[in-house]
Coordinates of C-alpha atoms and ligand atoms in Angstrom, one line a residue:
M1 CA 85.3 149.9 104.9
Q2 CA 88.2 147.6 104.4
K3 CA 88.4 147.2 108.1
I4 CA 84.7 146.1 108.4
A5 CA 85.2 143.6 105.5
F6 CA 88.2 142.3 107.3
I7 CA 86.4 141.9 110.6
L8 CA 83.5 140.1 108.9
L9 CA 85.9 137.8 107.2
F10 CA 87.6 137.2 110.5
L11 CA 84.3 136.6 112.3
S12 CA 83.1 134.1 109.7
F13 CA 86.5 132.4 109.8
C14 CA 86.2 132.2 113.6
T15 CA 82.7 130.9 113.7
S16 CA 83.3 128.2 111.2
N17 CA 86.5 127.4 113.0
I18 CA 84.8 127.2 116.4
S19 CA 82.3 124.6 115.3
L20 CA 84.8 122.5 113.3
S21 CA 88.1 122.7 115.2
H22 CA 87.6 120.3 118.1
G23 CA 85.5 117.6 116.6
I24 CA 82.6 115.9 118.4
R25 CA 82.1 112.9 120.5
T26 CA 78.8 111.3 121.3
E27 CA 77.6 107.8 122.4
L28 CA 76.0 104.9 120.7
T29 CA 73.9 102.4 122.6
H30 CA 73.2 99.0 121.3
I31 CA 69.6 98.4 120.4
D32 CA 69.4 95.7 123.1
A33 CA 71.4 97.5 125.7
G34 CA 69.8 97.5 129.2
T35 CA 67.8 94.3 128.4
K36 CA 68.1 91.1 130.4
Y37 CA 69.2 88.9 127.5
T38 CA 72.2 86.6 127.9
K39 CA 75.1 87.1 125.6
L40 CA 73.9 84.1 123.5
E41 CA 70.4 85.5 123.3
L42 CA 71.8 88.9 122.3
L43 CA 73.7 87.2 119.5
Q44 CA 70.7 85.2 118.4
R45 CA 68.6 88.4 118.2
M46 CA 71.4 90.0 116.2
V47 CA 71.3 87.1 113.8
Q48 CA 67.5 87.4 113.4
R49 CA 67.8 91.2 112.7
T50 CA 70.6 90.5 110.2
K51 CA 68.4 88.1 108.3
T52 CA 65.6 90.6 108.2
R53 CA 67.8 93.3 107.0
A54 CA 69.5 91.1 104.4
R55 CA 66.0 90.3 102.9
F56 CA 65.3 94.0 102.5
L57 CA 68.7 94.9 101.2
A58 CA 68.3 92.1 98.6
S59 CA 64.9 93.3 97.6
R60 CA 66.4 96.6 96.4
Y61 CA 67.9 94.9 93.4
T62 CA 64.8 93.0 92.3
D63 CA 62.8 96.2 91.8
P64 CA 65.3 98.4 89.9
T65 CA 64.4 102.0 90.8
S66 CA 61.2 102.0 88.9
Q67 CA 59.8 105.5 88.2
V68 CA 56.6 104.9 90.3
S69 CA 57.8 103.1 93.3
I70 CA 59.4 104.9 96.2
P71 CA 62.9 103.7 96.7
S72 CA 63.1 101.6 99.8
F73 CA 65.6 101.2 102.6
P74 CA 66.1 98.7 105.4
S75 CA 64.5 99.9 108.6
N76 CA 66.4 98.1 111.3
G77 CA 69.8 98.7 112.7
E78 CA 72.0 97.9 115.7
Y79 CA 73.0 101.1 117.3
L80 CA 71.1 104.2 118.5
I81 CA 73.0 107.6 118.4
N82 CA 72.4 109.9 121.4
L83 CA 71.7 113.5 120.2
S84 CA 69.1 116.2 120.7
I85 CA 67.5 118.8 118.5
G86 CA 65.8 122.2 118.9
T87 CA 66.0 125.1 121.4
P88 CA 65.6 124.1 124.1
A89 CA 67.0 120.7 123.2
Q90 CA 64.7 117.7 122.9
P91 CA 66.5 114.3 123.1
L92 CA 66.3 111.8 120.3
A93 CA 67.5 108.2 119.9
L94 CA 68.1 107.7 116.2
T95 CA 69.3 104.5 114.6
L96 CA 72.7 105.1 113.0
D97 CA 72.3 103.8 109.5
T98 CA 75.0 103.9 106.9
G99 CA 72.5 102.2 104.5
S100 CA 70.3 105.3 104.1
D101 CA 70.7 109.1 103.9
L102 CA 67.7 110.9 105.3
I103 CA 67.7 112.0 109.0
W104 CA 64.2 111.9 110.4
T105 CA 62.4 111.7 113.7
Q106 CA 58.7 111.3 114.7
C107 CA 57.2 114.8 114.9
Q108 CA 54.2 116.4 116.5
P109 CA 51.4 116.7 115.6
C110 CA 51.4 113.1 114.7
L111 CA 48.9 111.7 112.3
Q112 CA 50.3 108.3 113.1
C113 CA 53.3 107.6 115.3
F114 CA 54.6 104.4 116.7
S115 CA 55.2 104.4 120.5
Q116 CA 58.6 105.5 121.7
P117 CA 59.9 106.0 125.3
L118 CA 61.2 109.6 124.6
P119 CA 58.6 112.3 124.2
V120 CA 57.9 112.9 120.5
Y121 CA 59.8 115.9 119.2
N122 CA 57.6 119.0 118.9
P123 CA 58.8 121.7 116.5
S124 CA 56.4 124.3 118.0
N125 CA 58.3 124.1 121.2
S126 CA 61.6 125.0 119.5
S127 CA 62.7 128.5 118.6
T128 CA 65.2 127.1 116.0
F129 CA 62.8 125.0 113.8
S130 CA 62.1 126.3 110.3
D131 CA 60.7 124.7 107.2
I132 CA 62.9 123.9 104.2
S133 CA 61.8 125.3 100.9
C134 CA 60.9 123.2 97.9
D135 CA 63.7 124.6 95.8
S136 CA 66.5 123.9 98.3
D137 CA 69.2 121.4 97.4
L138 CA 68.1 119.1 100.3
C139 CA 64.6 119.0 99.0
Q140 CA 65.9 118.2 95.5
S141 CA 68.0 115.4 97.0
L142 CA 65.0 113.5 98.3
P143 CA 64.3 110.3 96.4
H144 CA 60.6 111.1 96.6
S145 CA 59.2 114.5 97.4
A146 CA 56.2 116.8 96.7
C147 CA 55.7 120.4 97.2
H148 CA 52.6 121.5 99.2
K149 CA 53.7 124.9 100.4
Q150 CA 56.6 123.1 102.1
C151 CA 58.9 120.3 101.0
M152 CA 57.1 117.0 101.7
Y153 CA 58.9 113.6 101.7
A154 CA 58.0 110.0 101.7
Y155 CA 60.7 107.4 102.6
S156 CA 59.8 103.8 102.6
Y157 CA 61.7 100.9 104.0
G158 CA 61.9 97.5 102.5
D159 CA 59.7 95.8 105.1
G160 CA 56.8 98.2 104.2
S161 CA 57.6 100.6 107.0
L162 CA 57.2 104.2 105.9
T163 CA 57.8 107.7 107.1
V164 CA 56.0 110.7 105.6
G165 CA 56.5 114.3 106.7
S166 CA 57.9 117.6 105.8
L167 CA 61.6 118.6 105.6
G168 CA 62.6 121.0 108.3
S169 CA 65.8 122.6 109.6
E170 CA 66.9 122.5 113.3
T171 CA 69.8 123.0 115.6
F172 CA 71.3 119.6 116.4
T173 CA 73.3 119.0 119.6
L174 CA 75.8 116.2 119.5
G175 CA 77.9 115.8 122.6
S176 CA 78.4 119.5 123.7
T177 CA 78.5 120.8 120.1
Q178 CA 75.6 122.6 118.5
I179 CA 75.3 122.5 114.7
Q180 CA 72.8 124.9 113.2
K181 CA 70.4 124.4 110.2
V182 CA 70.6 120.6 109.8
G183 CA 67.9 119.5 107.4
F184 CA 65.8 116.6 108.6
G185 CA 62.5 114.9 108.1
C186 CA 59.7 115.9 110.6
G187 CA 57.7 112.6 110.3
F188 CA 54.1 112.9 111.2
L189 CA 53.0 109.6 109.6
N190 CA 55.3 106.8 110.6
A191 CA 54.1 103.3 110.2
G192 CA 55.6 99.8 110.3
I193 CA 58.1 97.8 112.2
F194 CA 60.3 100.2 114.1
Q195 CA 62.4 99.1 117.0
S196 CA 61.7 99.4 120.7
N197 CA 63.5 102.6 121.7
E198 CA 64.2 104.5 118.5
S199 CA 62.6 107.8 117.7
G200 CA 63.7 107.8 114.0
I201 CA 66.7 107.1 111.8
A202 CA 70.0 109.0 111.3
G203 CA 71.2 108.4 107.7
F204 CA 75.0 108.1 107.7
G205 CA 75.2 107.3 104.0
R206 CA 77.2 109.2 101.3
G207 CA 74.3 111.3 100.0
H208 CA 73.7 115.0 100.6
L209 CA 70.9 114.4 103.1
S210 CA 72.9 112.3 105.5
L211 CA 74.0 113.6 108.9
I212 CA 77.6 113.0 108.1
S213 CA 77.3 115.0 104.8
Q214 CA 75.5 117.9 106.5
L215 CA 77.8 118.2 109.5
G216 CA 80.6 118.9 107.0
Y217 CA 83.3 117.2 109.1
G218 CA 84.4 115.0 106.3
K219 CA 85.2 112.1 108.6
F220 CA 83.8 110.0 111.4
S221 CA 84.8 107.0 113.4
Y222 CA 83.2 104.6 115.8
C223 CA 84.4 101.8 118.1
F224 CA 81.9 99.1 119.1
T225 CA 82.2 97.7 122.6
S226 CA 81.7 94.0 122.9
L227 CA 78.2 92.7 122.5
G228 CA 76.5 92.7 126.0
E229 CA 79.1 95.2 127.4
S230 CA 77.3 97.8 129.4
K231 CA 79.5 100.7 128.3
S232 CA 78.3 102.6 125.3
S233 CA 80.3 102.9 122.1
P234 CA 81.8 106.2 121.1
V235 CA 81.1 107.8 117.8
L236 CA 83.5 110.6 116.9
F237 CA 83.4 113.4 114.2
G238 CA 86.1 115.6 112.7
S239 CA 89.4 115.9 114.5
A240 CA 88.1 113.8 117.4
A241 CA 88.0 110.9 114.9
D242 CA 91.7 110.2 115.3
L243 CA 92.8 106.6 115.4
N244 CA 96.3 107.5 116.4
N245 CA 95.1 109.3 119.5
W246 CA 93.7 106.3 121.1
T247 CA 95.7 103.2 120.3
S248 CA 99.2 101.9 119.8
G249 CA 98.3 99.2 117.2
K250 CA 99.0 99.4 113.5
V251 CA 96.6 101.6 111.6
Q252 CA 95.7 100.3 108.2
S253 CA 93.7 101.9 105.4
T254 CA 91.8 100.7 102.3
P255 CA 90.1 102.8 99.6
L256 CA 86.3 103.3 99.8
L257 CA 84.7 102.4 96.5
S258 CA 81.4 103.5 95.2
N259 CA 78.6 101.9 93.4
P260 CA 76.5 104.2 91.1
A261 CA 73.5 101.9 91.6
M262 CA 73.8 102.2 95.4
P263 CA 75.4 105.6 95.9
T264 CA 74.6 105.7 99.6
L265 CA 76.7 102.6 100.6
Y266 CA 80.4 102.4 101.6
Y267 CA 81.9 99.8 99.3
L268 CA 85.3 98.2 99.9
N269 CA 87.8 96.3 97.7
L270 CA 88.0 92.8 99.3
T271 CA 90.5 90.7 97.4
G272 CA 90.6 87.5 99.5
I273 CA 90.1 85.7 102.8
T274 CA 92.6 83.6 104.7
V275 CA 91.5 81.0 107.3
G276 CA 94.3 79.7 109.4
T277 CA 97.2 79.8 107.0
T278 CA 95.2 78.9 103.9
L279 CA 94.4 81.7 101.4
L280 CA 91.0 80.5 100.2
N281 CA 90.4 79.7 96.6
I282 CA 87.8 82.3 95.9
P283 CA 87.6 83.7 92.3
K284 CA 88.0 87.6 92.2
S285 CA 84.6 87.9 90.5
V286 CA 82.9 86.6 93.7
F287 CA 83.6 90.0 95.4
S288 CA 83.5 92.3 92.4
L289 CA 80.9 94.8 91.8
K290 CA 78.8 93.9 88.7
D291 CA 77.9 96.4 86.0
N292 CA 74.2 96.2 87.0
G293 CA 75.1 97.3 90.5
T294 CA 74.8 93.8 92.2
G295 CA 77.6 92.1 94.0
G296 CA 80.5 94.0 95.7
V297 CA 81.4 94.3 99.3
Y298 CA 80.2 97.0 101.7
I299 CA 80.4 97.9 105.3
D300 CA 77.0 98.5 106.9
S301 CA 76.3 99.8 110.4
G302 CA 72.9 98.2 110.4
T303 CA 74.0 94.7 109.6
G304 CA 74.9 92.7 112.7
I305 CA 76.6 89.6 111.3
T306 CA 78.8 89.6 108.2
Q307 CA 77.1 88.0 105.2
L308 CA 79.4 86.5 102.6
A309 CA 78.6 86.0 99.0
E310 CA 77.7 82.3 98.7
P311 CA 80.8 80.9 96.9
A312 CA 83.0 82.7 99.5
Y313 CA 80.9 81.4 102.4
K314 CA 81.2 77.8 101.0
Q315 CA 85.0 78.1 101.0
V316 CA 85.1 79.5 104.5
K317 CA 82.9 76.7 105.8
L318 CA 85.1 74.1 104.1
A319 CA 88.2 75.7 105.6
F320 CA 86.7 75.6 109.2
L321 CA 85.5 72.0 108.7
S322 CA 89.0 70.9 107.8
Q323 CA 90.9 73.0 110.3
M324 CA 88.8 72.7 113.5
N325 CA 89.9 69.5 115.2
L326 CA 86.5 69.1 116.8
P327 CA 83.3 67.1 115.9
I328 CA 80.5 69.0 114.1
A329 CA 77.5 69.8 116.2
N330 CA 74.0 71.2 115.6
S331 CA 73.3 74.7 116.7
S332 CA 70.9 74.8 119.7
N333 CA 68.8 77.3 117.9
E334 CA 68.9 77.6 114.2
S335 CA 70.8 80.9 114.4
F336 CA 74.2 79.4 113.3
D337 CA 75.0 77.3 110.3
L338 CA 78.3 75.7 111.5
C339 CA 79.0 74.6 115.0
F340 CA 81.5 72.3 116.7
R341 CA 81.2 70.3 119.9
L342 CA 83.6 71.5 122.6
P343 CA 85.8 68.9 124.4
S344 CA 84.0 67.8 127.6
S345 CA 87.1 68.5 129.6
S346 CA 87.6 72.2 129.9
S347 CA 91.4 71.7 130.2
D348 CA 91.6 70.7 126.6
K349 CA 92.8 73.7 124.6
V350 CA 90.6 74.6 121.6
E351 CA 92.5 75.8 118.6
V352 CA 90.5 78.2 116.4
P353 CA 92.1 79.1 113.0
K354 CA 92.7 82.8 112.4
F355 CA 90.4 84.7 110.1
T356 CA 91.7 87.5 107.9
F357 CA 90.0 89.7 105.3
H358 CA 92.4 91.0 102.7
F359 CA 91.3 94.4 101.6
E360 CA 93.2 96.4 99.1
G361 CA 96.3 97.6 101.1
A362 CA 95.0 96.3 104.5
D363 CA 94.7 93.0 106.2
F364 CA 92.0 92.8 108.7
E365 CA 92.7 89.9 111.1
L366 CA 89.7 89.5 113.3
P367 CA 89.9 88.9 117.0
T368 CA 88.6 85.3 117.6
E369 CA 85.6 86.6 119.6
N370 CA 84.6 88.5 116.4
Y371 CA 83.8 85.3 114.5
M372 CA 83.4 82.4 117.0
A373 CA 80.9 82.3 119.8
Q374 CA 80.0 79.7 122.4
D375 CA 76.5 78.2 122.0
D376 CA 74.8 77.2 125.3
N377 CA 75.0 73.5 124.5
G378 CA 78.8 73.0 124.8
T379 CA 79.3 74.0 121.3
I380 CA 81.0 76.8 119.5
C381 CA 79.7 78.3 116.3
L382 CA 81.0 80.3 113.4
V383 CA 79.3 83.7 113.5
M384 CA 79.0 84.5 109.8
G385 CA 76.4 83.8 107.2
K386 CA 75.8 83.8 103.5
S387 CA 74.1 86.6 101.7
L388 CA 71.0 86.3 99.6
D389 CA 71.9 88.5 96.7
G390 CA 75.5 87.9 95.8
S391 CA 76.9 90.9 97.7
T392 CA 79.1 90.7 100.8
V393 CA 78.3 92.8 103.8
I394 CA 80.7 93.4 106.7
G395 CA 78.7 93.5 109.8
N396 CA 79.1 95.0 113.3
F397 CA 79.9 91.7 115.2
Q398 CA 83.0 91.5 113.1
Q399 CA 83.9 95.1 114.0
Q400 CA 83.8 94.8 117.9
N401 CA 86.8 96.4 119.6
V402 CA 88.2 97.8 116.3
H403 CA 88.2 101.6 115.9
I404 CA 87.0 102.3 112.4
L405 CA 87.4 105.6 110.6
Y406 CA 85.5 106.7 107.5
D407 CA 87.4 109.5 105.9
L408 CA 85.1 110.8 103.2
E409 CA 87.5 113.5 102.0
I410 CA 90.3 111.1 101.0
G411 CA 87.9 108.2 100.3
K412 CA 89.5 105.8 102.7
L413 CA 88.4 103.5 105.5
S414 CA 91.0 103.0 108.2
F415 CA 91.0 100.8 111.3
V416 CA 93.0 99.7 114.3
P417 CA 92.4 97.2 117.0
A418 CA 91.2 99.0 120.2
R419 CA 89.7 98.6 123.6
C420 CA 86.5 100.4 122.7
D421 CA 85.3 100.5 126.4
Q422 CA 88.4 102.6 127.2
L423 CA 88.2 105.3 124.5
Ligands
NAG501 C1 64.4 101.3 126.2 O1 63.6 102.1 127.0 C2 63.3 101.6 128.2 C3 62.3 102.5 128.9 O2 62.6 103.8 128.7 C4 64.5 101.4 129.1 O3 64.2 100.8 130.3 C5 65.5 100.5 128.3 O4 66.7 100.5 129.0 C6 65.7 101.1 126.9 N1 66.6 100.3 126.1 C7 67.5 100.7 125.4 C8 68.2 99.7 124.6 O5 67.9 101.9 125.4
NAG502 C1 66.6 81.7 118.4 O1 66.6 82.5 119.6 C2 66.2 83.8 119.3 C3 66.3 84.7 120.6 O2 67.0 84.1 121.6 C4 64.8 83.8 118.8 O3 64.3 85.1 118.5 C5 64.7 83.0 117.6 O4 63.3 82.9 117.2 C6 65.2 81.6 117.9 N1 65.2 80.8 116.6 C7 64.8 79.6 116.5 C8 64.9 79.0 115.2 O5 64.4 79.0 117.5
NAG503 C1 72.6 110.9 126.1 O1 72.6 112.3 126.2 C2 71.9 112.8 127.4 C3 71.9 114.3 127.3 O2 73.0 114.8 126.7 C4 72.6 112.2 128.6 O3 71.9 112.6 129.8 C5 72.7 110.7 128.5 O4 73.4 110.2 129.6 C6 73.3 110.3 127.3 N1 73.3 108.8 127.2 C7 74.4 108.1 126.8 C8 74.2 106.6 126.7 O5 75.5 108.6 126.7
NAG504 C1 55.1 121.8 123.8 O1 54.1 122.4 123.1 C2 52.8 121.8 123.3 C3 51.8 122.5 122.5 O2 52.3 122.7 121.2 C4 52.5 122.0 124.8 O3 51.3 121.3 125.1 C5 53.6 121.3 125.6 O4 53.4 121.6 127.0 C6 54.9 121.9 125.3 N1 56.0 121.3 126.0 C7 57.0 121.9 126.6 C8 58.0 121.1 127.3 O5 57.1 123.1 126.5
NAG505 C1 93.1 112.8 122.3 O1 92.6 112.3 123.5 C2 92.6 113.2 124.5 C3 92.1 112.5 125.8 O2 91.4 111.3 125.6 C4 91.7 114.3 124.2 O3 91.6 115.3 125.3 C5 92.2 115.0 123.0 O4 91.3 116.1 122.6 C6 92.3 114.0 121.8 N1 93.0 114.7 120.7 C7 92.5 114.7 119.5 C8 93.3 115.4 118.5 O5 91.4 114.2 119.3
NAG506 C1 73.5 91.4 87.3 O1 74.5 90.9 86.6 C2 75.0 89.6 87.0 C3 76.2 89.2 86.1 O2 77.0 90.2 85.9 C4 73.9 88.6 86.8 O3 74.3 87.3 87.2 C5 72.7 89.0 87.6 O4 71.6 88.1 87.4 C6 72.3 90.4 87.3 N1 71.2 90.8 88.2 C7 70.2 91.6 87.9 C8 69.2 91.9 89.0 O5 70.0 92.0 86.8
NAG507 C1 71.7 67.4 113.8 O1 70.3 67.4 113.7 C2 69.9 66.5 112.6 C3 68.4 66.7 112.5 O2 67.8 67.1 113.6 C4 70.3 65.1 113.0 O3 69.9 64.2 112.0 C5 71.8 65.0 113.2 O4 72.1 63.7 113.6 C6 72.2 66.0 114.2 N1 73.7 66.0 114.2 C7 74.4 66.0 115.3 C8 75.9 66.0 115.2 O5 73.9 66.1 116.4
NAG508 C1 71.4 70.4 122.8 O1 70.8 70.1 124.0 C2 69.5 69.6 123.9 C3 68.9 69.4 125.2 O2 69.8 68.9 126.1 C4 69.6 68.3 123.0 O3 68.2 67.8 122.9 C5 70.2 68.5 121.7 O4 70.4 67.3 121.0 C6 71.6 69.1 121.9 N1 72.1 69.5 120.6 C7 73.2 69.0 120.1 C8 73.7 69.4 118.8 O5 73.8 68.1 120.7
NAG509 C1 91.2 96.1 94.1 O1 92.5 95.9 94.5 C2 93.2 95.1 93.6 C3 94.6 94.8 94.3 O2 95.2 95.9 94.8 C4 93.4 95.9 92.3 O3 94.1 95.1 91.4 C5 92.0 96.2 91.8 O4 92.1 97.0 90.6 C6 91.1 96.9 92.8 N1 89.8 97.0 92.3 C7 89.1 98.1 92.3 C8 87.7 98.1 91.8 O5 89.6 99.2 92.7

C-alpha cells in the first residue's frame, strides 16, 4: 500500500519533471517576414501599426471598464509564434501579445472567419480536444463570458475586431514539447481587422488565461533579430530562458511593477533618460503610474516603436536637436517626427549621441540602430514617438538584439545585449 503510494508520488513527480525540466524553445516570425519590403518600408509599416495600436491602447482609459461594455484589447502585433495544437497536431501562427491574456484561434465550424493561409483548426479532427466547463477557473477568469452548456466567451479588440467562441482545452506543442490541457478560445465568429498570416492571438499577459501563466514555467525570454533579418527570433520558456547561457555581456535586472487597472501589462520603473552625456530634466511624475491607472511605463510585445509620454519626448527631441551636428530635414514619408540631413560626403563621420533608459537598478543603453534609422532621402531619423495617453511604452524596435527575460516568479525583467540570430 505504502509502496503504491510511493510509486504514484514518484510517477507524478517524474511526469511533472519531464515536462518542466528542459524548458522549451520555439520561433517567432516577424509579421512582415518573407515580404519584399525594403528595410525602410518595413520600418514605416511598423510605425503605422504602432500608431494604430497606440490609439486602441489609449481608448482603454476613456471607457473605464463599464459594466456593459466588453473590455477591449489591441488586435495587432509584431510577431507570430510558431506552435501547433491537437492530436494529430494542427499548426497555428498566433500573434504573441503581452497586452492581452486569452489564447484563441479560429475554429471550425466557422460562422464567420477571416481568411488565413493555414487551414482553420478543427477540433473534431483532434482526439485531445475537450470543452471547458462553466465553473472552471479559466471560464471564471474571462472578462466576458456566458454559459450555454459550455463556456462561451466574447473578446473584443479596440478597433472593433471581435472573437466569439467557446473555451476548450487542447494539447499544445511548442518546439518538441507537448503541454496537455491548455485552455484556449475556439473562435467560430471572428471579425475585424486581423493581420495577413495570423490564425489567432496568444495572450502573454499576466492573467490566468495567458499562455505563459498556463504553461506554468514562470519565466520566458525572447530575442528579436534585426528588422528585415530573415532568421526567426527565438522565444524560450523555463530553464531554456537563460540569459547567461548565451551571452557574455552584463546581465541587468529591474523589478516588474503592476497596475491594478491594467493587470495584464508588464510595467517597469523608469527613472530617467540620458541622451549623450546629458541626463534629461524630466520630472519623476512623467513616468509614474497615476492612482486612476493612467501613465506609467510598460513593455509591450505588440508595440513596434517606443512611445514616450509627451513631456519626456519633448526633452528627448530637444536633446537630439542640440547634440546632432547636422541640419534638420523632413522625413520623406511622415513616419518620423525628427530627421537630420546626412553629410553629402560619405567619408564624413556622423556622431549620434548615446541613448540610455535608466530603469530601477538597470541602465539600458540602446544600440544606435535601435533608435536611429536611415531614411531613403539622405536623412537619418529618430525612431521613437510620443504617446497619446500619457503612458510610456517600450516597443520592439528598441529591443532588437537584446535578449529579454520576463521572470514572473521573482517579478523581474532582465536583459543582456545579444546576437539574436546566433542564439
Ligand atoms: C504569409 O503567408 C504567405 C502564404 O502562405 C507566405 O508566402 C508568406 O511568406 C507569409 N508571411 C509571413 C510573414 O509569414
Ligand atoms: C509611409 O509608408 C508606408 C509604407 O511604406 C505607408 O503605409 C504609409 O501610408 C506612408 N505614409 C505616408 C504619410 O505617406
Ligand atoms: C514552425 O513549426 C513547423 C512545425 O513544427 C516547422 O515545420 C516550421 O519550420 C516552423 N517555422 C519556423 C519559422 O520555425
Ligand atoms: C477534419 O474533419 C473534417 C470533418 O469534420 C473532414 O472533412 C476533414 O477531412 C478532416 N481533416 C483531416 C486532416 O482529417
Ligand atoms: C545552453 O545552450 C546549449 C547550446 O546552445 C543548450 O544545449 C543547453 O541546453 C542550454 N542550457 C540551458 C540551461 O538552457
Ligand atoms: C487620471 O489622473 C491624472 C492625474 O493624476 C489626470 O491628469 C487624468 O486626467 C486622469 N485620467 C482619467 C482618465 O481619469
Ligand atoms: C519641410 O517641409 C515643410 C513643409 O512641407 C517646409 O516648409 C520646410 O521648408 C521643409 N524643411 C526642410 C528642412 O526641408
Ligand atoms: C526628398 O526627396 C524628394 C524627391 O527628391 C524631395 O522632393 C524632398 O524635398 C526631399 N525631402 C527633403 C526633406 O529634402
Ligand atoms: C522606482 O525606483 C526608484 C529609484 O530606485 C524608487 O525610489 C521608487 O520608489 C521606485 N518606484 C516604484 C513605484 O517602485
